[in-house]
Amino acid sequence: PISVRIGACEDFRFVEQAYEAGTRIPFHSCVYSSLEITVRGNWQWSLRDRTLDCQSGSVCLSPPGMLRSGTAGPSGVSLLQIELAARISAQLRRYGIGMAFRSVHQGRPRWLAREVVRKWRSDRSAIVLEGLILQLCAEMFREPTPTAPALPSWLERADEILRERFRDSITQIGRAQ
């Protein structure tokens, strides 16, 4: 990183980092759940099963132990990472929050993320930051999750037939014709 600011209050650890354009962070995981706010610029998360482009104001909630890597966009990026203490992570899990990676790029969570950054940079009031962060976590799970449309039944059946057919060797298929 080209700059780092670190701070903490009782249940949260804050790390604000700025990266130059194209900087790549290798795959890693965190011990605790964490929120990552894209403060400025672009950031691309690479997860095992997908890639996410995060613009300024995007918020991601990562569960503990989840592997991910990141790449700074063409104008660089500034990120605020907030590690949640084990007690807070357990509290969120009780309510079904924080069990899977979640990203939000609009709406009330984006506004709350800006407020968290503003308070982090200005007065750092622990009680205000804690309230905003818990509210941000809750709001992230109120946003609808985009789901992939289901495949039509005929396409699923065609896929099954093709897979069954190609289990046979090519010479067996040739002889059958």
Short mmCIF file of N, CA and C in Angstrom, two decimals:
data_model
loop_
_atom_site.label_atom_id
_atom_site.label_comp_id
_atom_site.label_asym_id
_atom_site.label_seq_id
_atom_site.Cartn_x
_atom_site.Cartn_y
_atom_site.Cartn_z
N PRO A 1 0.82 -1.20 0.00
CA PRO A 1 0.00 0.00 0.00
C PRO A 1 0.87 1.27 0.00
N ILE A 2 0.32 2.35 -0.57
CA ILE A 2 1.08 3.59 -0.57
C ILE A 2 0.82 4.38 0.70
N SER A 3 -0.29 4.10 1.40
CA SER A 3 -0.53 4.71 2.71
C SER A 3 -1.43 3.80 3.54
N VAL A 4 -1.23 3.87 4.85
CA VAL A 4 -2.01 3.03 5.77
C VAL A 4 -2.30 3.84 7.03
N ARG A 5 -3.56 3.76 7.48
CA ARG A 5 -3.96 4.32 8.78
C ARG A 5 -4.67 3.22 9.53
N ILE A 6 -4.25 3.00 10.76
CA ILE A 6 -4.82 1.91 11.57
C ILE A 6 -5.41 2.50 12.84
N GLY A 7 -6.52 1.95 13.29
CA GLY A 7 -7.13 2.37 14.53
C GLY A 7 -8.02 1.26 15.05
N ALA A 8 -8.51 1.43 16.25
CA ALA A 8 -9.38 0.41 16.84
C ALA A 8 -10.27 1.03 17.88
N CYS A 9 -11.42 0.44 18.06
CA CYS A 9 -12.24 0.71 19.23
C CYS A 9 -12.60 -0.68 19.76
N GLU A 10 -13.35 -0.77 20.80
CA GLU A 10 -13.53 -2.03 21.52
C GLU A 10 -13.78 -3.25 20.65
N ASP A 11 -14.71 -3.20 19.72
CA ASP A 11 -15.08 -4.38 18.96
C ASP A 11 -14.70 -4.34 17.48
N PHE A 12 -13.95 -3.32 17.09
CA PHE A 12 -13.62 -3.15 15.68
C PHE A 12 -12.17 -2.72 15.52
N ARG A 13 -11.57 -3.21 14.44
CA ARG A 13 -10.22 -2.78 14.06
C ARG A 13 -10.32 -2.18 12.67
N PHE A 14 -9.82 -0.98 12.50
CA PHE A 14 -9.92 -0.25 11.24
C PHE A 14 -8.56 -0.19 10.56
N VAL A 15 -8.55 -0.47 9.27
CA VAL A 15 -7.33 -0.31 8.47
C VAL A 15 -7.73 0.39 7.18
N GLU A 16 -7.24 1.61 7.02
CA GLU A 16 -7.49 2.34 5.78
C GLU A 16 -6.22 2.28 4.95
N GLN A 17 -6.37 1.79 3.72
CA GLN A 17 -5.22 1.59 2.84
C GLN A 17 -5.47 2.21 1.49
N ALA A 18 -4.41 2.75 0.89
CA ALA A 18 -4.49 3.28 -0.48
C ALA A 18 -3.49 2.50 -1.33
N TYR A 19 -3.91 2.08 -2.51
CA TYR A 19 -3.07 1.31 -3.41
C TYR A 19 -2.96 2.02 -4.75
N GLU A 20 -1.79 1.92 -5.37
CA GLU A 20 -1.58 2.46 -6.70
C GLU A 20 -2.32 1.62 -7.73
N ALA A 21 -2.55 2.21 -8.90
CA ALA A 21 -3.24 1.53 -9.99
C ALA A 21 -2.59 0.18 -10.29
N GLY A 22 -3.43 -0.84 -10.45
CA GLY A 22 -2.96 -2.17 -10.84
C GLY A 22 -2.35 -3.01 -9.73
N THR A 23 -2.23 -2.47 -8.52
CA THR A 23 -1.67 -3.26 -7.41
C THR A 23 -2.55 -4.47 -7.17
N ARG A 24 -1.92 -5.63 -7.03
CA ARG A 24 -2.66 -6.88 -6.82
C ARG A 24 -2.31 -7.44 -5.44
N ILE A 25 -3.34 -7.77 -4.70
CA ILE A 25 -3.19 -8.41 -3.39
C ILE A 25 -3.45 -9.90 -3.60
N PRO A 26 -2.50 -10.77 -3.26
CA PRO A 26 -2.70 -12.21 -3.49
C PRO A 26 -3.83 -12.78 -2.63
N PHE A 27 -4.27 -14.00 -2.98
CA PHE A 27 -5.33 -14.65 -2.22
C PHE A 27 -4.94 -14.73 -0.75
N HIS A 28 -5.91 -14.40 0.08
CA HIS A 28 -5.71 -14.41 1.53
C HIS A 28 -7.07 -14.58 2.19
N SER A 29 -7.06 -14.80 3.48
CA SER A 29 -8.30 -14.83 4.24
C SER A 29 -8.07 -14.12 5.56
N CYS A 30 -9.15 -13.72 6.20
CA CYS A 30 -9.07 -13.04 7.49
C CYS A 30 -9.62 -13.96 8.57
N VAL A 31 -9.11 -13.81 9.77
CA VAL A 31 -9.56 -14.61 10.89
C VAL A 31 -10.98 -14.24 11.30
N TYR A 32 -11.31 -12.95 11.21
CA TYR A 32 -12.61 -12.45 11.63
C TYR A 32 -13.43 -11.99 10.43
N SER A 33 -14.73 -11.84 10.62
CA SER A 33 -15.57 -11.20 9.60
C SER A 33 -15.07 -9.79 9.40
N SER A 34 -15.22 -9.29 8.18
CA SER A 34 -14.78 -7.92 7.94
C SER A 34 -15.66 -7.23 6.90
N LEU A 35 -15.77 -5.93 7.07
CA LEU A 35 -16.42 -5.07 6.10
C LEU A 35 -15.32 -4.37 5.32
N GLU A 36 -15.48 -4.28 4.00
CA GLU A 36 -14.54 -3.53 3.19
C GLU A 36 -15.33 -2.47 2.43
N ILE A 37 -14.97 -1.21 2.65
CA ILE A 37 -15.64 -0.09 1.99
C ILE A 37 -14.67 0.48 0.96
N THR A 38 -15.12 0.56 -0.28
CA THR A 38 -14.32 1.21 -1.32
C THR A 38 -14.57 2.71 -1.16
N VAL A 39 -13.56 3.41 -0.65
CA VAL A 39 -13.71 4.83 -0.34
C VAL A 39 -13.54 5.68 -1.60
N ARG A 40 -12.54 5.36 -2.41
CA ARG A 40 -12.25 6.11 -3.62
C ARG A 40 -11.68 5.17 -4.66
N GLY A 41 -12.02 5.37 -5.92
CA GLY A 41 -11.45 4.56 -6.99
C GLY A 41 -12.21 3.26 -7.21
N ASN A 42 -11.54 2.32 -7.84
CA ASN A 42 -12.14 1.02 -8.17
C ASN A 42 -11.31 -0.10 -7.56
N TRP A 43 -12.01 -1.17 -7.19
CA TRP A 43 -11.38 -2.34 -6.60
C TRP A 43 -12.07 -3.57 -7.15
N GLN A 44 -11.31 -4.55 -7.55
CA GLN A 44 -11.91 -5.78 -8.06
C GLN A 44 -11.57 -6.92 -7.13
N TRP A 45 -12.62 -7.53 -6.55
CA TRP A 45 -12.45 -8.71 -5.70
C TRP A 45 -12.50 -9.95 -6.57
N SER A 46 -11.58 -10.86 -6.36
CA SER A 46 -11.63 -12.17 -7.02
C SER A 46 -11.90 -13.20 -5.93
N LEU A 47 -13.03 -13.87 -6.06
CA LEU A 47 -13.40 -14.93 -5.14
C LEU A 47 -13.23 -16.26 -5.88
N ARG A 48 -13.42 -17.36 -5.21
CA ARG A 48 -13.28 -18.66 -5.87
C ARG A 48 -14.22 -18.82 -7.05
N ASP A 49 -15.46 -18.31 -6.90
CA ASP A 49 -16.48 -18.57 -7.91
C ASP A 49 -16.90 -17.35 -8.73
N ARG A 50 -16.34 -16.19 -8.46
CA ARG A 50 -16.75 -14.99 -9.20
C ARG A 50 -15.78 -13.83 -8.97
N THR A 51 -16.00 -12.79 -9.78
CA THR A 51 -15.24 -11.56 -9.67
C THR A 51 -16.22 -10.42 -9.48
N LEU A 52 -15.92 -9.50 -8.59
CA LEU A 52 -16.80 -8.36 -8.31
C LEU A 52 -16.07 -7.06 -8.53
N ASP A 53 -16.67 -6.15 -9.27
CA ASP A 53 -16.12 -4.82 -9.46
C ASP A 53 -16.77 -3.88 -8.46
N CYS A 54 -15.95 -3.25 -7.64
CA CYS A 54 -16.47 -2.34 -6.62
C CYS A 54 -16.03 -0.92 -6.92
N GLN A 55 -17.00 -0.02 -7.01
CA GLN A 55 -16.75 1.40 -7.25
C GLN A 55 -16.76 2.11 -5.90
N SER A 56 -16.42 3.37 -5.91
CA SER A 56 -16.47 4.19 -4.71
C SER A 56 -17.85 4.06 -4.07
N GLY A 57 -17.89 3.75 -2.78
CA GLY A 57 -19.15 3.59 -2.05
C GLY A 57 -19.62 2.16 -1.92
N SER A 58 -19.00 1.23 -2.64
CA SER A 58 -19.38 -0.19 -2.52
C SER A 58 -18.97 -0.72 -1.15
N VAL A 59 -19.75 -1.67 -0.64
CA VAL A 59 -19.46 -2.28 0.65
C VAL A 59 -19.52 -3.79 0.50
N CYS A 60 -18.53 -4.50 1.05
CA CYS A 60 -18.52 -5.97 1.03
C CYS A 60 -18.39 -6.47 2.46
N LEU A 61 -19.11 -7.53 2.77
CA LEU A 61 -19.00 -8.20 4.07
C LEU A 61 -18.46 -9.59 3.80
N SER A 62 -17.29 -9.88 4.37
CA SER A 62 -16.63 -11.16 4.16
C SER A 62 -16.67 -11.99 5.43
N PRO A 63 -17.06 -13.26 5.32
CA PRO A 63 -17.05 -14.12 6.51
C PRO A 63 -15.61 -14.52 6.86
N PRO A 64 -15.38 -14.97 8.07
CA PRO A 64 -14.02 -15.39 8.45
C PRO A 64 -13.58 -16.58 7.60
N GLY A 65 -12.29 -16.59 7.24
CA GLY A 65 -11.71 -17.71 6.53
C GLY A 65 -11.96 -17.74 5.03
N MET A 66 -12.68 -16.78 4.49
CA MET A 66 -12.99 -16.79 3.06
C MET A 66 -11.79 -16.31 2.23
N LEU A 67 -11.39 -17.14 1.26
CA LEU A 67 -10.27 -16.76 0.38
C LEU A 67 -10.71 -15.74 -0.64
N ARG A 68 -9.88 -14.73 -0.82
CA ARG A 68 -10.15 -13.69 -1.82
C ARG A 68 -8.86 -12.98 -2.17
N SER A 69 -8.84 -12.36 -3.34
CA SER A 69 -7.72 -11.51 -3.73
C SER A 69 -8.31 -10.23 -4.30
N GLY A 70 -7.48 -9.22 -4.47
CA GLY A 70 -8.00 -7.96 -4.96
C GLY A 70 -7.01 -7.26 -5.88
N THR A 71 -7.56 -6.41 -6.75
CA THR A 71 -6.74 -5.64 -7.68
C THR A 71 -7.26 -4.21 -7.72
N ALA A 72 -6.35 -3.25 -7.58
CA ALA A 72 -6.72 -1.83 -7.66
C ALA A 72 -7.00 -1.46 -9.10
N GLY A 73 -7.98 -0.59 -9.31
CA GLY A 73 -8.36 -0.15 -10.64
C GLY A 73 -7.35 0.81 -11.26
N PRO A 74 -7.65 1.32 -12.45
CA PRO A 74 -6.71 2.15 -13.20
C PRO A 74 -6.35 3.47 -12.54
N SER A 75 -7.19 3.96 -11.62
CA SER A 75 -6.87 5.22 -10.92
C SER A 75 -6.44 4.97 -9.48
N GLY A 76 -6.18 3.70 -9.14
CA GLY A 76 -5.83 3.36 -7.76
C GLY A 76 -7.08 3.22 -6.92
N VAL A 77 -6.89 2.98 -5.64
CA VAL A 77 -8.05 2.77 -4.77
C VAL A 77 -7.68 3.11 -3.33
N SER A 78 -8.68 3.53 -2.59
CA SER A 78 -8.57 3.71 -1.15
C SER A 78 -9.67 2.84 -0.53
N LEU A 79 -9.29 2.00 0.42
CA LEU A 79 -10.22 1.06 1.07
C LEU A 79 -10.19 1.26 2.57
N LEU A 80 -11.35 1.09 3.19
CA LEU A 80 -11.42 1.04 4.65
C LEU A 80 -11.90 -0.36 5.01
N GLN A 81 -11.02 -1.12 5.67
CA GLN A 81 -11.38 -2.46 6.12
C GLN A 81 -11.69 -2.39 7.61
N ILE A 82 -12.80 -2.99 7.99
CA ILE A 82 -13.22 -3.00 9.39
C ILE A 82 -13.36 -4.45 9.82
N GLU A 83 -12.44 -4.91 10.67
CA GLU A 83 -12.53 -6.27 11.21
C GLU A 83 -13.47 -6.25 12.39
N LEU A 84 -14.40 -7.20 12.40
CA LEU A 84 -15.38 -7.29 13.48
C LEU A 84 -14.87 -8.29 14.52
N ALA A 85 -14.91 -7.92 15.76
CA ALA A 85 -14.46 -8.81 16.84
C ALA A 85 -15.30 -10.09 16.83
N ALA A 86 -14.74 -11.15 17.39
CA ALA A 86 -15.41 -12.45 17.42
C ALA A 86 -16.81 -12.34 18.04
N ARG A 87 -16.94 -11.52 19.06
CA ARG A 87 -18.23 -11.33 19.74
C ARG A 87 -19.27 -10.75 18.78
N ILE A 88 -18.87 -9.79 17.97
CA ILE A 88 -19.79 -9.16 17.01
C ILE A 88 -20.13 -10.14 15.89
N SER A 89 -19.11 -10.86 15.40
CA SER A 89 -19.35 -11.86 14.35
C SER A 89 -20.36 -12.91 14.82
N ALA A 90 -20.20 -13.36 16.06
CA ALA A 90 -21.13 -14.36 16.62
C ALA A 90 -22.54 -13.79 16.72
N GLN A 91 -22.64 -12.53 17.13
CA GLN A 91 -23.95 -11.87 17.23
C GLN A 91 -24.60 -11.79 15.85
N LEU A 92 -23.85 -11.43 14.82
CA LEU A 92 -24.39 -11.35 13.47
C LEU A 92 -24.84 -12.72 12.98
N ARG A 93 -24.04 -13.75 13.26
CA ARG A 93 -24.39 -15.12 12.83
C ARG A 93 -25.70 -15.57 13.46
N ARG A 94 -25.94 -15.18 14.70
CA ARG A 94 -27.20 -15.53 15.38
C ARG A 94 -28.41 -15.02 14.59
N TYR A 95 -28.22 -13.90 13.91
CA TYR A 95 -29.31 -13.32 13.12
C TYR A 95 -29.21 -13.69 11.64
N GLY A 96 -28.29 -14.61 11.31
CA GLY A 96 -28.16 -15.05 9.93
C GLY A 96 -27.38 -14.09 9.05
N ILE A 97 -26.65 -13.18 9.66
CA ILE A 97 -25.86 -12.19 8.92
C ILE A 97 -24.39 -12.58 9.01
N GLY A 98 -23.68 -12.42 7.93
CA GLY A 98 -22.24 -12.64 7.95
C GLY A 98 -21.82 -14.06 7.69
N MET A 99 -22.73 -14.92 7.22
CA MET A 99 -22.40 -16.32 6.97
C MET A 99 -21.79 -16.52 5.58
N ALA A 100 -22.05 -15.57 4.68
CA ALA A 100 -21.56 -15.67 3.30
C ALA A 100 -21.11 -14.30 2.83
N PHE A 101 -20.28 -14.29 1.81
CA PHE A 101 -19.82 -13.03 1.23
C PHE A 101 -21.02 -12.26 0.70
N ARG A 102 -21.03 -10.99 0.93
CA ARG A 102 -22.14 -10.14 0.48
C ARG A 102 -21.57 -8.81 0.01
N SER A 103 -22.06 -8.30 -1.10
CA SER A 103 -21.64 -6.99 -1.56
C SER A 103 -22.85 -6.15 -1.93
N VAL A 104 -22.78 -4.86 -1.63
CA VAL A 104 -23.86 -3.94 -1.92
C VAL A 104 -23.22 -2.70 -2.54
N HIS A 105 -23.85 -2.20 -3.59
CA HIS A 105 -23.25 -1.09 -4.33
C HIS A 105 -24.17 0.13 -4.41
N GLN A 106 -25.29 0.12 -3.70
CA GLN A 106 -26.23 1.22 -3.81
C GLN A 106 -27.12 1.29 -2.59
N GLY A 107 -28.01 2.27 -2.56
CA GLY A 107 -29.02 2.37 -1.52
C GLY A 107 -28.49 2.82 -0.17
N ARG A 108 -29.27 2.53 0.85
CA ARG A 108 -28.93 2.97 2.21
C ARG A 108 -27.58 2.45 2.70
N PRO A 109 -27.20 1.19 2.39
CA PRO A 109 -25.87 0.75 2.83
C PRO A 109 -24.73 1.64 2.31
N ARG A 110 -24.87 2.11 1.09
CA ARG A 110 -23.84 3.00 0.52
C ARG A 110 -23.76 4.31 1.32
N TRP A 111 -24.93 4.86 1.68
CA TRP A 111 -24.96 6.08 2.47
C TRP A 111 -24.33 5.83 3.85
N LEU A 112 -24.70 4.72 4.49
CA LEU A 112 -24.13 4.39 5.80
C LEU A 112 -22.62 4.19 5.72
N ALA A 113 -22.16 3.57 4.64
CA ALA A 113 -20.71 3.37 4.47
C ALA A 113 -19.99 4.72 4.43
N ARG A 114 -20.56 5.69 3.72
CA ARG A 114 -19.94 7.03 3.68
C ARG A 114 -19.92 7.66 5.06
N GLU A 115 -21.00 7.44 5.84
CA GLU A 115 -21.04 7.97 7.20
C GLU A 115 -19.96 7.32 8.08
N VAL A 116 -19.78 6.02 7.94
CA VAL A 116 -18.74 5.32 8.70
C VAL A 116 -17.37 5.92 8.37
N VAL A 117 -17.09 6.10 7.09
CA VAL A 117 -15.80 6.67 6.68
C VAL A 117 -15.64 8.08 7.25
N ARG A 118 -16.70 8.89 7.15
CA ARG A 118 -16.63 10.27 7.65
C ARG A 118 -16.35 10.29 9.16
N LYS A 119 -17.06 9.45 9.91
CA LYS A 119 -16.85 9.42 11.37
C LYS A 119 -15.48 8.84 11.72
N TRP A 120 -15.02 7.85 10.97
CA TRP A 120 -13.70 7.26 11.19
C TRP A 120 -12.62 8.32 11.01
N ARG A 121 -12.78 9.16 9.99
CA ARG A 121 -11.77 10.17 9.69
C ARG A 121 -11.88 11.41 10.57
N SER A 122 -13.05 11.66 11.16
CA SER A 122 -13.21 12.89 11.94
C SER A 122 -13.08 12.63 13.43
N ASP A 123 -14.15 12.32 14.10
CA ASP A 123 -14.09 12.25 15.56
C ASP A 123 -13.81 10.88 16.14
N ARG A 124 -14.00 9.82 15.39
CA ARG A 124 -13.74 8.45 15.84
C ARG A 124 -14.44 8.08 17.15
N SER A 125 -15.63 8.58 17.32
CA SER A 125 -16.43 8.25 18.50
C SER A 125 -16.79 6.77 18.44
N ALA A 126 -16.32 6.00 19.41
CA ALA A 126 -16.52 4.54 19.41
C ALA A 126 -17.99 4.16 19.37
N ILE A 127 -18.82 4.82 20.16
CA ILE A 127 -20.24 4.44 20.22
C ILE A 127 -20.94 4.77 18.90
N VAL A 128 -20.58 5.89 18.28
CA VAL A 128 -21.19 6.27 17.00
C VAL A 128 -20.75 5.29 15.91
N LEU A 129 -19.45 4.99 15.87
CA LEU A 129 -18.94 4.04 14.87
C LEU A 129 -19.58 2.67 15.03
N GLU A 130 -19.68 2.19 16.26
CA GLU A 130 -20.28 0.88 16.50
C GLU A 130 -21.73 0.85 16.02
N GLY A 131 -22.49 1.89 16.36
CA GLY A 131 -23.89 1.95 15.93
C GLY A 131 -24.02 1.97 14.41
N LEU A 132 -23.20 2.77 13.75
CA LEU A 132 -23.24 2.85 12.28
C LEU A 132 -22.85 1.52 11.63
N ILE A 133 -21.83 0.86 12.18
CA ILE A 133 -21.35 -0.40 11.59
C ILE A 133 -22.39 -1.50 11.75
N LEU A 134 -23.01 -1.60 12.91
CA LEU A 134 -24.05 -2.61 13.11
C LEU A 134 -25.25 -2.33 12.21
N GLN A 135 -25.60 -1.06 12.08
CA GLN A 135 -26.70 -0.70 11.19
C GLN A 135 -26.35 -1.02 9.74
N LEU A 136 -25.12 -0.77 9.35
CA LEU A 136 -24.66 -1.08 7.99
C LEU A 136 -24.76 -2.58 7.72
N CYS A 137 -24.32 -3.40 8.66
CA CYS A 137 -24.42 -4.86 8.48
C CYS A 137 -25.88 -5.28 8.30
N ALA A 138 -26.75 -4.76 9.13
CA ALA A 138 -28.18 -5.12 9.04
C ALA A 138 -28.77 -4.66 7.71
N GLU A 139 -28.46 -3.45 7.28
CA GLU A 139 -29.00 -2.92 6.03
C GLU A 139 -28.51 -3.71 4.82
N MET A 140 -27.29 -4.20 4.88
CA MET A 140 -26.76 -4.98 3.75
C MET A 140 -27.61 -6.21 3.49
N PHE A 141 -28.19 -6.78 4.54
CA PHE A 141 -28.98 -7.99 4.38
C PHE A 141 -30.45 -7.71 4.13
N ARG A 142 -30.82 -6.44 4.09
CA ARG A 142 -32.17 -6.07 3.69
C ARG A 142 -32.23 -5.87 2.18
N GLU A 143 -31.08 -5.59 1.57
CA GLU A 143 -31.03 -5.41 0.12
C GLU A 143 -31.29 -6.75 -0.55
N PRO A 144 -32.07 -6.77 -1.63
CA PRO A 144 -32.32 -8.05 -2.32
C PRO A 144 -31.04 -8.60 -2.93
N THR A 145 -30.90 -9.90 -2.91
CA THR A 145 -29.76 -10.57 -3.51
C THR A 145 -30.12 -10.99 -4.92
N PRO A 146 -29.32 -10.56 -5.92
CA PRO A 146 -29.63 -11.01 -7.27
C PRO A 146 -29.41 -12.52 -7.37
N THR A 147 -30.36 -13.20 -7.98
CA THR A 147 -30.22 -14.65 -8.15
C THR A 147 -30.19 -14.97 -9.63
N ALA A 148 -29.48 -16.01 -9.98
CA ALA A 148 -29.41 -16.42 -11.38
C ALA A 148 -30.73 -17.06 -11.76
N PRO A 149 -31.23 -16.77 -12.96
CA PRO A 149 -32.48 -17.40 -13.37
C PRO A 149 -32.31 -18.90 -13.51
N ALA A 150 -33.36 -19.64 -13.20
CA ALA A 150 -33.31 -21.10 -13.31
C ALA A 150 -33.26 -21.50 -14.79
N LEU A 151 -32.56 -22.59 -15.07
CA LEU A 151 -32.49 -23.11 -16.44
C LEU A 151 -33.83 -23.73 -16.81
N PRO A 152 -34.24 -23.58 -18.07
CA PRO A 152 -35.47 -24.25 -18.48
C PRO A 152 -35.29 -25.77 -18.36
N SER A 153 -36.38 -26.48 -18.09
CA SER A 153 -36.29 -27.93 -17.86
C SER A 153 -35.75 -28.67 -19.09
N TRP A 154 -36.09 -28.21 -20.31
CA TRP A 154 -35.60 -28.89 -21.51
C TRP A 154 -34.09 -28.78 -21.62
N LEU A 155 -33.53 -27.63 -21.17
CA LEU A 155 -32.09 -27.45 -21.25
C LEU A 155 -31.38 -28.34 -20.22
N GLU A 156 -31.97 -28.45 -19.03
CA GLU A 156 -31.40 -29.34 -18.02
C GLU A 156 -31.40 -30.78 -18.53
N ARG A 157 -32.49 -31.21 -19.16
CA ARG A 157 -32.58 -32.58 -19.70
C ARG A 157 -31.57 -32.80 -20.82
N ALA A 158 -31.42 -31.81 -21.71
CA ALA A 158 -30.44 -31.90 -22.81
C ALA A 158 -29.03 -32.05 -22.24
N ASP A 159 -28.75 -31.30 -21.18
CA ASP A 159 -27.44 -31.40 -20.53
C ASP A 159 -27.22 -32.80 -19.98
N GLU A 160 -28.24 -33.37 -19.33
CA GLU A 160 -28.13 -34.73 -18.79
C GLU A 160 -27.85 -35.74 -19.90
N ILE A 161 -28.59 -35.64 -21.01
CA ILE A 161 -28.42 -36.57 -22.14
C ILE A 161 -27.00 -36.48 -22.69
N LEU A 162 -26.52 -35.27 -22.89
CA LEU A 162 -25.17 -35.09 -23.43
C LEU A 162 -24.12 -35.68 -22.48
N ARG A 163 -24.27 -35.42 -21.21
CA ARG A 163 -23.30 -35.94 -20.24
C ARG A 163 -23.32 -37.47 -20.21
N GLU A 164 -24.52 -38.05 -20.25
CA GLU A 164 -24.62 -39.52 -20.28
C GLU A 164 -23.99 -40.08 -21.54
N ARG A 165 -24.25 -39.45 -22.65
CA ARG A 165 -23.75 -39.93 -23.94
C ARG A 165 -22.23 -39.87 -24.02
N PHE A 166 -21.65 -38.79 -23.46
CA PHE A 166 -20.21 -38.64 -23.57
C PHE A 166 -19.43 -39.38 -22.49
N ARG A 167 -20.13 -40.12 -21.66
CA ARG A 167 -19.43 -41.00 -20.72
C ARG A 167 -18.88 -42.21 -21.47
N ASP A 168 -19.56 -42.57 -22.56
CA ASP A 168 -19.07 -43.67 -23.40
C ASP A 168 -17.84 -43.20 -24.16
N SER A 169 -16.99 -44.13 -24.52
CA SER A 169 -15.81 -43.73 -25.31
C SER A 169 -16.24 -43.39 -26.73
N ILE A 170 -15.40 -42.66 -27.41
CA ILE A 170 -15.72 -42.23 -28.78
C ILE A 170 -15.84 -43.43 -29.71
N THR A 171 -15.05 -44.46 -29.53
CA THR A 171 -15.13 -45.63 -30.41
C THR A 171 -16.46 -46.36 -30.24
N GLN A 172 -16.98 -46.40 -29.01
CA GLN A 172 -18.28 -47.05 -28.77
C GLN A 172 -19.40 -46.27 -29.47
N ILE A 173 -19.33 -44.95 -29.45
CA ILE A 173 -20.34 -44.12 -30.11
C ILE A 173 -20.27 -44.34 -31.62
N GLY A 174 -19.05 -44.41 -32.17
CA GLY A 174 -18.87 -44.62 -33.61
C GLY A 174 -19.43 -45.97 -34.03
N ARG A 175 -19.23 -47.01 -33.26
CA ARG A 175 -19.72 -48.36 -33.60
C ARG A 175 -21.25 -48.41 -33.53
N ALA A 176 -21.83 -47.66 -32.59
CA ALA A 176 -23.28 -47.68 -32.44
C ALA A 176 -23.98 -47.03 -33.64
N GLN A 177 -23.29 -46.16 -34.34
CA GLN A 177 -23.91 -45.51 -35.48
C GLN A 177 -23.68 -46.36 -36.69
#
